[in-house]
Tab-separated table of C-alpha atoms in Angstrom:
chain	number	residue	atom	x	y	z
A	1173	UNK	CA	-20.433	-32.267	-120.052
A	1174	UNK	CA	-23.667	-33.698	-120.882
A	1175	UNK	CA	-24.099	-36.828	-122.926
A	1176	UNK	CA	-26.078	-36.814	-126.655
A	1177	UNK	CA	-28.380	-39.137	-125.513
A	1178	UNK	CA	-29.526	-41.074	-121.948
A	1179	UNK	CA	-29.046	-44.818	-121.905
A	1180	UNK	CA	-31.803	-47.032	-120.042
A	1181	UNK	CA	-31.255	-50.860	-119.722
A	1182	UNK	CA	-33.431	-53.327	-118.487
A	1183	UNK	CA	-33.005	-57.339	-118.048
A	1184	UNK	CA	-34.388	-60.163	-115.629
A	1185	UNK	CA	-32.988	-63.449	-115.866
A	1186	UNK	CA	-34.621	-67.146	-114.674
A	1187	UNK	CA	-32.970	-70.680	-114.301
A	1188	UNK	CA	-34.238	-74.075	-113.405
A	1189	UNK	CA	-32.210	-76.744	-112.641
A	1190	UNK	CA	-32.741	-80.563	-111.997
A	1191	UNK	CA	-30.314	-82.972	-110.457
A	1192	UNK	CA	-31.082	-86.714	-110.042
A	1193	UNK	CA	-28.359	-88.937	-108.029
A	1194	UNK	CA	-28.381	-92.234	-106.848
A	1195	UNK	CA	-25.083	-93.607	-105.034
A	1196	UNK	CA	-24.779	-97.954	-104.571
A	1197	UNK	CA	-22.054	-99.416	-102.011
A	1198	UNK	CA	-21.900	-103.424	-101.784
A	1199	UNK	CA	-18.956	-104.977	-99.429
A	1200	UNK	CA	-17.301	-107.808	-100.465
A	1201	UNK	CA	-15.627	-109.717	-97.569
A	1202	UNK	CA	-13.827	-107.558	-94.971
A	1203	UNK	CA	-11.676	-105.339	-97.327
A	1204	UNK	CA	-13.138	-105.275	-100.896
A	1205	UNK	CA	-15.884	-102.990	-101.790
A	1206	UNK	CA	-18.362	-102.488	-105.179
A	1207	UNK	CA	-19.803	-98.894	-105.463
A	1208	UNK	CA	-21.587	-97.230	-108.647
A	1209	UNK	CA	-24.146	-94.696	-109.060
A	1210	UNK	CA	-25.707	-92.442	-111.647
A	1211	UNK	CA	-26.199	-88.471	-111.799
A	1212	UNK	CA	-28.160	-86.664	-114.084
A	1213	UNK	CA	-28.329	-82.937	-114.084
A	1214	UNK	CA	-30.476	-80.343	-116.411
A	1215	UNK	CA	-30.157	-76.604	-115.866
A	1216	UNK	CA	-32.454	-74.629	-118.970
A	1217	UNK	CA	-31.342	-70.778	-118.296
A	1218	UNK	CA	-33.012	-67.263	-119.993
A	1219	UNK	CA	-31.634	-63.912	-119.494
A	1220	UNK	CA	-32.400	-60.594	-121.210
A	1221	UNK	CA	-30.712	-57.675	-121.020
A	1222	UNK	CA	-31.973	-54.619	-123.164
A	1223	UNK	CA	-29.923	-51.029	-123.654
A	1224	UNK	CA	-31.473	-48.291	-125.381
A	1225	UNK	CA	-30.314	-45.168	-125.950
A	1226	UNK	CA	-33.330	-42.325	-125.740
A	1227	UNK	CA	-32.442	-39.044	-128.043
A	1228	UNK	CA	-35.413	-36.690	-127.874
A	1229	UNK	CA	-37.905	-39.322	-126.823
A	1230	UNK	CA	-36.761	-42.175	-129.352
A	1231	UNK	CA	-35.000	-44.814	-128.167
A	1232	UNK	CA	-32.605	-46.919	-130.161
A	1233	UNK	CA	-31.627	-50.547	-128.967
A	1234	UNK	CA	-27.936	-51.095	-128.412
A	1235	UNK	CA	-25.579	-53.190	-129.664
A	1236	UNK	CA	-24.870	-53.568	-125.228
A	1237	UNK	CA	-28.072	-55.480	-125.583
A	1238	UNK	CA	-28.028	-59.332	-124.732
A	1239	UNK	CA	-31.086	-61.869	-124.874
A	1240	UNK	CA	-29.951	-65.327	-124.893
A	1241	UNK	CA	-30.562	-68.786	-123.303
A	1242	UNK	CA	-29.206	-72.387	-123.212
A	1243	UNK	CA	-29.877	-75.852	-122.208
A	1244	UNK	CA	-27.212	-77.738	-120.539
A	1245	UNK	CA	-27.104	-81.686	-119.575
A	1246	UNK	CA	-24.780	-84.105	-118.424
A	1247	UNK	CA	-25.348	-87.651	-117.593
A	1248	UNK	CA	-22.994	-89.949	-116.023
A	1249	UNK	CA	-22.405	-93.409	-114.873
A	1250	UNK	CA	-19.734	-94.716	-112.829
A	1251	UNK	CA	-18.359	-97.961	-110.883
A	1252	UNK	CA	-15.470	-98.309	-108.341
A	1253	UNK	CA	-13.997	-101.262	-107.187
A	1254	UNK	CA	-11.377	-101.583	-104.129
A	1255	UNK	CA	-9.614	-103.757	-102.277
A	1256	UNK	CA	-6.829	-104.612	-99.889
A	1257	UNK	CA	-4.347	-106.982	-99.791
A	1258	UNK	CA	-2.103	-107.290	-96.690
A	1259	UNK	CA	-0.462	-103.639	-96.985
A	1260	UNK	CA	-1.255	-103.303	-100.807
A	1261	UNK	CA	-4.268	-101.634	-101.374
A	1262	UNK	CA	-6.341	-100.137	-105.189
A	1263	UNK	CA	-8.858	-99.351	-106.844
A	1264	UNK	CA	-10.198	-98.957	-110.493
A	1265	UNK	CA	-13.000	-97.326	-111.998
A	1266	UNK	CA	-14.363	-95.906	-114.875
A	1267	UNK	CA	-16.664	-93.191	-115.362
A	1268	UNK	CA	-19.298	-92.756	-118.684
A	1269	UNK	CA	-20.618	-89.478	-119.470
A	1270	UNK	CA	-22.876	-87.716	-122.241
A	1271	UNK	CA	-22.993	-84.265	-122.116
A	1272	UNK	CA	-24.439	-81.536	-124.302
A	1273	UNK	CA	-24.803	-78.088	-124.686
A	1274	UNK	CA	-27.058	-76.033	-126.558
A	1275	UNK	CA	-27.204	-72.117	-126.876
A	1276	UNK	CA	-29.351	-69.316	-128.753
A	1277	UNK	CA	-28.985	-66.055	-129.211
A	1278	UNK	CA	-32.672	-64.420	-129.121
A	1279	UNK	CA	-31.858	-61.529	-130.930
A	1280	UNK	CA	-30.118	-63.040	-133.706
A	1281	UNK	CA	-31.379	-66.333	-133.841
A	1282	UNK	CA	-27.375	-67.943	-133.697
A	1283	UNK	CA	-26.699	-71.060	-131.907
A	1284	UNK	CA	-23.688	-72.238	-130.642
A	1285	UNK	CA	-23.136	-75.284	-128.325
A	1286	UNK	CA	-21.406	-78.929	-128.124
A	1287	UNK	CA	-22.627	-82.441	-127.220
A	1288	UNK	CA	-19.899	-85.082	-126.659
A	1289	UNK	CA	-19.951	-87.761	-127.571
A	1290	UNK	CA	-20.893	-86.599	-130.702
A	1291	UNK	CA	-20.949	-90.244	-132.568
A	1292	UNK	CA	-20.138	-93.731	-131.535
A	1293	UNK	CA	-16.461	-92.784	-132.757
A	1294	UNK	CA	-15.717	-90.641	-130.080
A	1295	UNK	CA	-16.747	-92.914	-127.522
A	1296	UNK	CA	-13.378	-92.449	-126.110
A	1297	UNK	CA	-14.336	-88.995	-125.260
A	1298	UNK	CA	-17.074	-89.748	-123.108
A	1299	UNK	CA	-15.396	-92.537	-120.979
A	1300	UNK	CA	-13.186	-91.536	-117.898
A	1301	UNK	CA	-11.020	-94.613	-115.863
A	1302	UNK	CA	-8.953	-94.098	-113.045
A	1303	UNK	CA	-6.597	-96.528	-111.212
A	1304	UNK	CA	-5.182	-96.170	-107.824
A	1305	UNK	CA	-2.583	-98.584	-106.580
A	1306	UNK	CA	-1.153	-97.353	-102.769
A	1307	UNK	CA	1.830	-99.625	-100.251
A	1308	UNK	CA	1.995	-99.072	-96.944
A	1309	UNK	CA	5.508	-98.527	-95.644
A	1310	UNK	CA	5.172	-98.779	-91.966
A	1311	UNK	CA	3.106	-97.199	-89.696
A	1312	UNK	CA	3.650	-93.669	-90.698
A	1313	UNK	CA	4.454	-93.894	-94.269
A	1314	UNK	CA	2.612	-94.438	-97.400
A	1315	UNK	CA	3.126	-94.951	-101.327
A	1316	UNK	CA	0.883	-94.465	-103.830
A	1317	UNK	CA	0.595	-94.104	-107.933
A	1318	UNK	CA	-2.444	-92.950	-109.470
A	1319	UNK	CA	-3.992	-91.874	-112.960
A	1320	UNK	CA	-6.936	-90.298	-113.952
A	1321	UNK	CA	-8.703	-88.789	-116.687
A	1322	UNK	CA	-10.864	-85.885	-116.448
A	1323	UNK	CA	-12.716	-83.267	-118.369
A	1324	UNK	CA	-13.310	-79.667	-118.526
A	1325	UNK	CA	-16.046	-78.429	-120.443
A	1326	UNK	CA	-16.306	-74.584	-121.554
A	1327	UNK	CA	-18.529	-72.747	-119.772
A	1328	UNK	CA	-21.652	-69.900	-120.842
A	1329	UNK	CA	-19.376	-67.081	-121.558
A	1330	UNK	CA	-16.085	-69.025	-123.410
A	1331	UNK	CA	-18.905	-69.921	-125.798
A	1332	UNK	CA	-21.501	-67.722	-126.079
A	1333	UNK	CA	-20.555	-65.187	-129.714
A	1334	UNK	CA	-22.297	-61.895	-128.394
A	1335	UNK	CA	-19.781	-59.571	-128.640
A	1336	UNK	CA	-19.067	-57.082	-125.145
A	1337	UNK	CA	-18.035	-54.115	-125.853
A	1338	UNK	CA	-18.314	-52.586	-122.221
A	1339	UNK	CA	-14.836	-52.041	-122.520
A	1340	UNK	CA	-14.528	-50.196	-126.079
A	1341	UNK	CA	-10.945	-50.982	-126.283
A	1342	UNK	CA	-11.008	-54.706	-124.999
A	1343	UNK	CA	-13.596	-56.275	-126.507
A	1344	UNK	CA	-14.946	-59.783	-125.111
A	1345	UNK	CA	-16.397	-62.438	-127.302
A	1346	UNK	CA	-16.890	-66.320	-126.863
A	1347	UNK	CA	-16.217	-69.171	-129.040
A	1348	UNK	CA	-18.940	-71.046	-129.807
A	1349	UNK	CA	-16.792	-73.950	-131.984
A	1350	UNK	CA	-14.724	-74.184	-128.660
A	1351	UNK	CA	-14.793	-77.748	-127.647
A	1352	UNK	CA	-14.096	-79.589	-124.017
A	1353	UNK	CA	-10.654	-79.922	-122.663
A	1354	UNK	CA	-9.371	-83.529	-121.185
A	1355	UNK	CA	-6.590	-84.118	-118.439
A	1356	UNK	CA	-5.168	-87.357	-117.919
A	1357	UNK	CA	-3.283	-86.901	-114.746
A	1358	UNK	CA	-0.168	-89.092	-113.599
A	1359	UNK	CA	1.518	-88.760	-109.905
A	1360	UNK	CA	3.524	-90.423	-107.324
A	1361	UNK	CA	2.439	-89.754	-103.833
A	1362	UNK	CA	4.380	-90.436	-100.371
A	1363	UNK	CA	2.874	-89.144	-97.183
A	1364	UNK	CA	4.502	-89.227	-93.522
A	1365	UNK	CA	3.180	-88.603	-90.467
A	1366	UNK	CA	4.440	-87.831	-87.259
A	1367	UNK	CA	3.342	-87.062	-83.816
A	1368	UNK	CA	2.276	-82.958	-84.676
A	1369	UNK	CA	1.433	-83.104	-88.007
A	1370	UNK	CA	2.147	-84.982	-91.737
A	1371	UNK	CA	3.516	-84.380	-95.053
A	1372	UNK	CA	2.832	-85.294	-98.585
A	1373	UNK	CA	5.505	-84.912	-101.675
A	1374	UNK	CA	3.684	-85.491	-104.763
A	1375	UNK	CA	5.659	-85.653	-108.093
A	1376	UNK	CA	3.042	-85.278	-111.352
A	1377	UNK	CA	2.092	-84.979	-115.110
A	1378	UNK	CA	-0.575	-83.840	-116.453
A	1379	UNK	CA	-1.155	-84.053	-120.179
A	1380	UNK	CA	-4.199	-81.761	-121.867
A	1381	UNK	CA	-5.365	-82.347	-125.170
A	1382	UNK	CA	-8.001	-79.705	-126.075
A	1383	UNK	CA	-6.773	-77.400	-123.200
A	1384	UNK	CA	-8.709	-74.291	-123.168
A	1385	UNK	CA	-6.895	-71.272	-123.271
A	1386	UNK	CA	-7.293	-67.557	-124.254
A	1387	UNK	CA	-6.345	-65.843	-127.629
A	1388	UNK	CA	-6.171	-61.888	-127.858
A	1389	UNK	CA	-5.844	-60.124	-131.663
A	1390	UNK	CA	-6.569	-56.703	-132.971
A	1391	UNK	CA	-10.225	-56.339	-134.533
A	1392	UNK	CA	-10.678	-56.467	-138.138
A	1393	UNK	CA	-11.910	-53.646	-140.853
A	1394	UNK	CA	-15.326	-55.724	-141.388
A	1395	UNK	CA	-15.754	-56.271	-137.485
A	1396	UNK	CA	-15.172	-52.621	-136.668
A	1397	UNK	CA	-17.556	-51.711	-139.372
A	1398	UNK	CA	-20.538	-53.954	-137.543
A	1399	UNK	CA	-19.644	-51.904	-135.034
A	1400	UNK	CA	-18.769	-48.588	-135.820
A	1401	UNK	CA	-21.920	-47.316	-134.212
A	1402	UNK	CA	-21.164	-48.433	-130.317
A	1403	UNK	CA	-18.173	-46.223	-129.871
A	1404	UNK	CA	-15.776	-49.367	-130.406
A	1405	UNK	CA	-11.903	-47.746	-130.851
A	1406	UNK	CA	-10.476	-49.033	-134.606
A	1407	UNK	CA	-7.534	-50.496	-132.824
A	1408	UNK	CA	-9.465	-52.663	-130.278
A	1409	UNK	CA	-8.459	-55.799	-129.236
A	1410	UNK	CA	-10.803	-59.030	-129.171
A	1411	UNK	CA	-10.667	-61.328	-126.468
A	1412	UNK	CA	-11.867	-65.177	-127.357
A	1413	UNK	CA	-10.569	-68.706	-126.510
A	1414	UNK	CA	-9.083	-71.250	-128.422
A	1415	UNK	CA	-8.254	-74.722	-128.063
A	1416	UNK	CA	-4.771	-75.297	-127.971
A	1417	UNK	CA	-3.475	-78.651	-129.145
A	1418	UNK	CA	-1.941	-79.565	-126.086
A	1419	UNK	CA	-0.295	-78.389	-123.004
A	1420	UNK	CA	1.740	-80.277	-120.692
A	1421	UNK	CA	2.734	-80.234	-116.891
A	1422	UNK	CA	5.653	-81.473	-115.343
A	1423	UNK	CA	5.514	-80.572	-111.344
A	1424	UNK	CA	5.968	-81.199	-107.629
A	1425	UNK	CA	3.980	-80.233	-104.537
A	1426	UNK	CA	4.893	-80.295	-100.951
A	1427	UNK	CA	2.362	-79.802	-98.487
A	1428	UNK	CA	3.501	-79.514	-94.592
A	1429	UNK	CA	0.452	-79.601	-92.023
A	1430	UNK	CA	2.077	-78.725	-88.781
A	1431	UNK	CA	0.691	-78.289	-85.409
A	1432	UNK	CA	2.611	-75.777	-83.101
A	1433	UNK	CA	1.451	-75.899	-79.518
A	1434	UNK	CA	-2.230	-76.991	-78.494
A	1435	UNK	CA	-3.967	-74.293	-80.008
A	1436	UNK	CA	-1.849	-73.157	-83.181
A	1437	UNK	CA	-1.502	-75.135	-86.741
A	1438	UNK	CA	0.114	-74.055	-89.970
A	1439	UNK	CA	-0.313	-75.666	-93.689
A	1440	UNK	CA	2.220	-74.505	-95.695
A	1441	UNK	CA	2.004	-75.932	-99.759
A	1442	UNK	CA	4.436	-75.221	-102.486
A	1443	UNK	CA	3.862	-76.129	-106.112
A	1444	UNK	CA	6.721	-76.216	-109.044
A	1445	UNK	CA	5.946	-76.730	-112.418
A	1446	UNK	CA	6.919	-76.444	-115.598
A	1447	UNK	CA	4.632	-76.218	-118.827
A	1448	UNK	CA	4.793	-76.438	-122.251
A	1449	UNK	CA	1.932	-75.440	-124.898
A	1450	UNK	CA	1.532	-76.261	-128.076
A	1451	UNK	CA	-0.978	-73.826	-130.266
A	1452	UNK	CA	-0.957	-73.205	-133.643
A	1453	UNK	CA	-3.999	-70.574	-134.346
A	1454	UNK	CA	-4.791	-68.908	-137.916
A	1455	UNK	CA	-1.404	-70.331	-139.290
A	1456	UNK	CA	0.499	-69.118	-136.421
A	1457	UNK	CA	2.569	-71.096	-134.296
A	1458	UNK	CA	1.540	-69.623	-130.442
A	1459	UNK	CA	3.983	-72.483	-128.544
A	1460	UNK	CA	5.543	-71.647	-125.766
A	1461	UNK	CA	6.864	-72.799	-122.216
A	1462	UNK	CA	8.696	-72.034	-119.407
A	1463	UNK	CA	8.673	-72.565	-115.374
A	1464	UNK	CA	6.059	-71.595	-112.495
A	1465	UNK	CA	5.515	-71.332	-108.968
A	1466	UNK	CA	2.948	-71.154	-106.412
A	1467	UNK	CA	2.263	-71.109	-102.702
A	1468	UNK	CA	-0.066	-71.158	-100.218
A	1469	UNK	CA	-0.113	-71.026	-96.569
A	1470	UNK	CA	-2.904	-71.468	-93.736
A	1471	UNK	CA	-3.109	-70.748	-90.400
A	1472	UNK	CA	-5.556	-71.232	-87.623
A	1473	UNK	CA	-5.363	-70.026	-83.945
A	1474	UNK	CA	-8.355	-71.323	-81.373
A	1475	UNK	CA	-8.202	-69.679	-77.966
A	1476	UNK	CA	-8.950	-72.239	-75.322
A	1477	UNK	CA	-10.732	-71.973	-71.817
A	1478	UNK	CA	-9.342	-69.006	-70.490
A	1479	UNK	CA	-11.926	-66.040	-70.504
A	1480	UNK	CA	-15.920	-66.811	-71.353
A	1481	UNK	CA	-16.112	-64.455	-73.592
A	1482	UNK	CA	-12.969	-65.624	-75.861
A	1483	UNK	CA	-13.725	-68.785	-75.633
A	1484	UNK	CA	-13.739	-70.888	-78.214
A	1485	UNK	CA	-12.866	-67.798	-80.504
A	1486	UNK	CA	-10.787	-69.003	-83.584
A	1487	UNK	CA	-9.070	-67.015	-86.318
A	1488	UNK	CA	-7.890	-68.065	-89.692
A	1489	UNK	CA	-5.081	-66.204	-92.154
A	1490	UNK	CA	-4.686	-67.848	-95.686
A	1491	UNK	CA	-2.262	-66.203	-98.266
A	1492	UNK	CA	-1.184	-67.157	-101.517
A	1493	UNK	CA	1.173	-66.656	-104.173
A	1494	UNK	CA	0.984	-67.385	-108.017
A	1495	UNK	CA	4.257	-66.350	-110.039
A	1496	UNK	CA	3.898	-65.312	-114.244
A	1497	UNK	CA	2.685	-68.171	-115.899
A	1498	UNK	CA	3.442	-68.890	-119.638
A	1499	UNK	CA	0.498	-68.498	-122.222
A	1500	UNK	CA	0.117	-69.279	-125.832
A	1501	UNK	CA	0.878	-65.416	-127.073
A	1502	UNK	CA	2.717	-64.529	-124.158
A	1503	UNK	CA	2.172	-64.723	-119.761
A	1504	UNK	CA	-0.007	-64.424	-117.031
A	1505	UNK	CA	1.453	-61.551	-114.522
A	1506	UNK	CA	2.047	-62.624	-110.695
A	1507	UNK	CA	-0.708	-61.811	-108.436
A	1508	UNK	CA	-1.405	-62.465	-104.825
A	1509	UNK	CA	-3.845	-62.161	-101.975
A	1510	UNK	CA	-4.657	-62.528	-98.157
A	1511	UNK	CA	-8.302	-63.326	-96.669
A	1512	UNK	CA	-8.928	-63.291	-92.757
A	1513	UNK	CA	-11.666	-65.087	-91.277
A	1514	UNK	CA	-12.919	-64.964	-87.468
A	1515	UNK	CA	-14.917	-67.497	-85.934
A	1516	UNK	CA	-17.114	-67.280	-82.336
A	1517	UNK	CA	-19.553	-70.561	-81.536
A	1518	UNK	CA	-21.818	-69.411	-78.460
A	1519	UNK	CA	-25.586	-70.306	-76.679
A	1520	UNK	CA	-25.487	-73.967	-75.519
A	1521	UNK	CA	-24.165	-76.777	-77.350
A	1522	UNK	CA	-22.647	-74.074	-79.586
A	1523	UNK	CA	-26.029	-73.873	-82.050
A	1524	UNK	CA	-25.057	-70.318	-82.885
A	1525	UNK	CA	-22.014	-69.074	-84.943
A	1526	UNK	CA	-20.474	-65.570	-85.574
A	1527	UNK	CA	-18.471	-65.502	-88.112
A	1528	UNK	CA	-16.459	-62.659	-89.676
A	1529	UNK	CA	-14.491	-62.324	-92.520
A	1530	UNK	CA	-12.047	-60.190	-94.718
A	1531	UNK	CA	-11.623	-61.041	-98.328
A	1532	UNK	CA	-8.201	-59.656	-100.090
A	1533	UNK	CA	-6.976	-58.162	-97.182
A	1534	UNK	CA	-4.513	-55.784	-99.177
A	1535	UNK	CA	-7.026	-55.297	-102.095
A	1536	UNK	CA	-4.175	-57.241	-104.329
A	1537	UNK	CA	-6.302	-59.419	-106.173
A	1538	UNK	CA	-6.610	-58.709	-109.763
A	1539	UNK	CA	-5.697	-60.917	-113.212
A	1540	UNK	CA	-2.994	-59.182	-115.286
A	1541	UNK	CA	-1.847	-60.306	-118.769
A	1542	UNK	CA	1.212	-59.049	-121.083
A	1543	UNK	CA	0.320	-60.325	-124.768
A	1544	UNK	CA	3.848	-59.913	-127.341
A	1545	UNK	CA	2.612	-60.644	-130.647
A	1546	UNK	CA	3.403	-59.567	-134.227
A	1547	UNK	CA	0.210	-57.481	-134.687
A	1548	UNK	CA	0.246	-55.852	-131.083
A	1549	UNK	CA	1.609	-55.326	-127.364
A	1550	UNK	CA	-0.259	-55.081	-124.403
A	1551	UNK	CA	0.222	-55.193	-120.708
A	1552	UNK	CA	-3.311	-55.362	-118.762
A	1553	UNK	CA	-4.720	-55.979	-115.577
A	1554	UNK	CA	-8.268	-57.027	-114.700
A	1555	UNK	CA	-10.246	-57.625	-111.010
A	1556	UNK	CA	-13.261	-59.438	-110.784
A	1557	UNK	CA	-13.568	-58.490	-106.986
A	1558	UNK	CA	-12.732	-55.804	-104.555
A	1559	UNK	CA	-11.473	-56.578	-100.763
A	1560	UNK	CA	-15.049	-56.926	-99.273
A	1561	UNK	CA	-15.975	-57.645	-95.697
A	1562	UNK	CA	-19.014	-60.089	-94.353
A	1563	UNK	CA	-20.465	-61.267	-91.632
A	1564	UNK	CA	-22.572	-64.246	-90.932
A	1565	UNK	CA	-24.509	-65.576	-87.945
A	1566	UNK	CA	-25.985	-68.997	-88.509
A	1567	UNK	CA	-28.208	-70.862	-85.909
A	1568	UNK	CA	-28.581	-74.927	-85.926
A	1569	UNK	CA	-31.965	-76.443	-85.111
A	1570	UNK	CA	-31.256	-79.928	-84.704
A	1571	UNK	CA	-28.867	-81.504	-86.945
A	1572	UNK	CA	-29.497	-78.982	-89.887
A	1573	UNK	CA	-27.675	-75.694	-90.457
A	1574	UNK	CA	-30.187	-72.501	-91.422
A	1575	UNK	CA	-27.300	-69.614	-92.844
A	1576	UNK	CA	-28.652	-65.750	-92.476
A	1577	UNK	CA	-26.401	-64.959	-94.983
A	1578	UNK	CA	-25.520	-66.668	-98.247
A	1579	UNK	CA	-21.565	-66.545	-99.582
A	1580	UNK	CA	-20.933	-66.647	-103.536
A	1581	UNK	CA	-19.423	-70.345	-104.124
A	1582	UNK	CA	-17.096	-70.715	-107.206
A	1583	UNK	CA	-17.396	-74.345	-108.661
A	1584	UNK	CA	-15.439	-75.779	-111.484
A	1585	UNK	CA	-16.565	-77.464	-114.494
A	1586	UNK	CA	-13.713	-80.564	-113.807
A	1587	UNK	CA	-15.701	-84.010	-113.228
């Protein structure tokens, strides 16, 4: 088989980023403390990505193609103030934020984007308190009951409109009238410790407005006409997010850190919860709820003097567990995965580290969704990753750390 034509695709991509922070602490007597700050942080982003198809030496541009760029801000401001009293301790604060998106499509000339607050209204939407009000009950054992309220804003691809079609049957597109998601987050803490280790039981809710959340239907007659000429399958289904109107947790957590011997600890954590999501999407009411699970568990082993080669040589296993999870149109599957990590300081003072490292042990890893709706059924899996192996040596000069090897970091969008 040879194909009718021979694709070619080209791109590059540039981002620069600023970030301006300035952090204030002030004591006040022996146990009361004043602490603000600012943070400003700018990123302007441009990527293209041109495919053309060449067919006896013309070349067409395809509809794979994608040119865009955004500008994203945020600003905040925030103040803390704690004290102590006797074995009563809390603090309050509140956190103000502006924060704005804007996007462009070069090709097309769209924009999509958000800036919140949008007007003085809002205001609500760009302030963020939190209270935390803790009792000491003895030497080991401690009470606490805290709130917060957080955002989530969408990121690049939940907004950005260009349509994927990598996968001709699963098509991919953002929303760009998605807007941020909010969490005001209520729990009840008590922690205990003991001579080899502590606890912590943690009973919560956590209350979304806005929460961000994906939506799956089958491509419509004007849709697959735009795109008739990429290949695209007439009964394709198009990926997007919504906001639902709200979605609300009600959960526990027990976390166990446990030390077994002088060289051995294990961190086991366990997390019930049971959710309920309200949605209603192109006059269709996508509620739904029902209970989930997860759990995680560490553990670390350092061998001690013994032999100078195995010295100091530590190992770490961490597993975890996720069961199906409801979703607006239907659930998340289970999934699960193991990473192994081996650790060797050496030269004097231990300047020099070896480390090695398995991620998804089993190759397990993968994102699986079964969507039951009254246009279609599907049962899917997706992996972002393979299991993957790396290995790192790092040297210290001084009191800095200069890596050899650079590890992808995932961050969250939660302030």
């Amino acid at each position: 088989y040879r194909p009718s034509s021979v694709v070619n695709n080209r791109g590059k991509s540039a981002s620069d980023q600023v970030i301006v922070q300035a952090d204030y602490t002030h004591p006040i007597g022996e146990n009361a403390k004043l602490e603000g700050g600012l943070r400003s942080y700018h990123n302007i982003f441009k990527s293209t990505y041109d495919a053309f198809a060449i067919d006896n030496g013309q070349s067409q541009k395809l509809p794979l193609s994608n040119n865009y760029e955004y500008n994203e801000m945020v600003n905040a401001l925030y103040g803390t103030y704690s004290n102590k009293i006797g074995k009563f301790s809390y603090q309050v604060g509140l956190r103000a934020e502006y924060s704005r998106f804007r996007g462009l499509l070069v090709d097309s000339a769209r924009k999509f984007g958000y800036e919140y607050p949008a007007a003085i209204r809002n205001i609500w939407d760009a302030l963020f308190p939190s209270l935390f009000l803790t009792r000491e009950l003895g030497e080991d054992d401690q009470l606490q009951v805290n709130y917060s309220r957080r955002i989530r804003r969408p990121n690049f691809w939940q907004l950005n409109p260009f349509i994927d079609i990598n996968d001709p049957a699963n098509l991919r597109q953002g929303n760009p009238l998605l807007k941020p998601e909010f969490i005001n987050s209520f729990e009840l803490n008590y922690s205990h410790n003991y001579k080899s280790g502590n606890w912590l039981a943690v009973l919560y809710f956590r209350n979304n407005p806005n929460d961000i959340t994906q939506y799956s239907d089958t491509i419509t007659t004007q849709l697959y006409e735009q795109l008739q000429n990429a290949g695209v399958s007439p009964n394709a289904i198009l990926n997007t997010w919504v906001n639902a109107s709200t979605t609300n947790r009600y959960g526990a957590e027990f976390t166990v850190q446990q030390k077994i011997g002088k060289n051995f600890d294990i961190t086991p954590t366990v997390n019930m919860q049971y959710r309920t999501v309200k949605a209603r999407i192109n006059d269709q009411d996508l509620s739904n709820e029902g209970f989930n699970w997860e759990a995680e568990l560490t553990m670390n082993y350092k061998i001690d003097a013994r032999q100078a080669l195995w010295n100091g040589l530590g190992f770490q296993l961490l597993g975890e567990y996720e069961s199906a999870e409801v979703i607006p149109q239907g659930k998340q599957k289970p999934q699960y995965s193991v990473d192994f990590a081996m650790r060797k300081d050496f030269l004097k003072g231990n300047k020099a580290t070896v480390t090695f490292s398995v991620n998804d042990v089993f190759n397990t890893a993968r994102w699986g969704t079964i969507y039951d709706t009254e246009n279609f059924y599907q049962d899917s899996y997706r992996r972002w990753s393979v299991r993957s192996f790396r290995l790192t040596l790092s040297y210290k000069f001084g009191k800095s750390d200069f890596s050899l090897s650079n590890k992808k970091r995932d961050s969250e969008a939660d302030d």
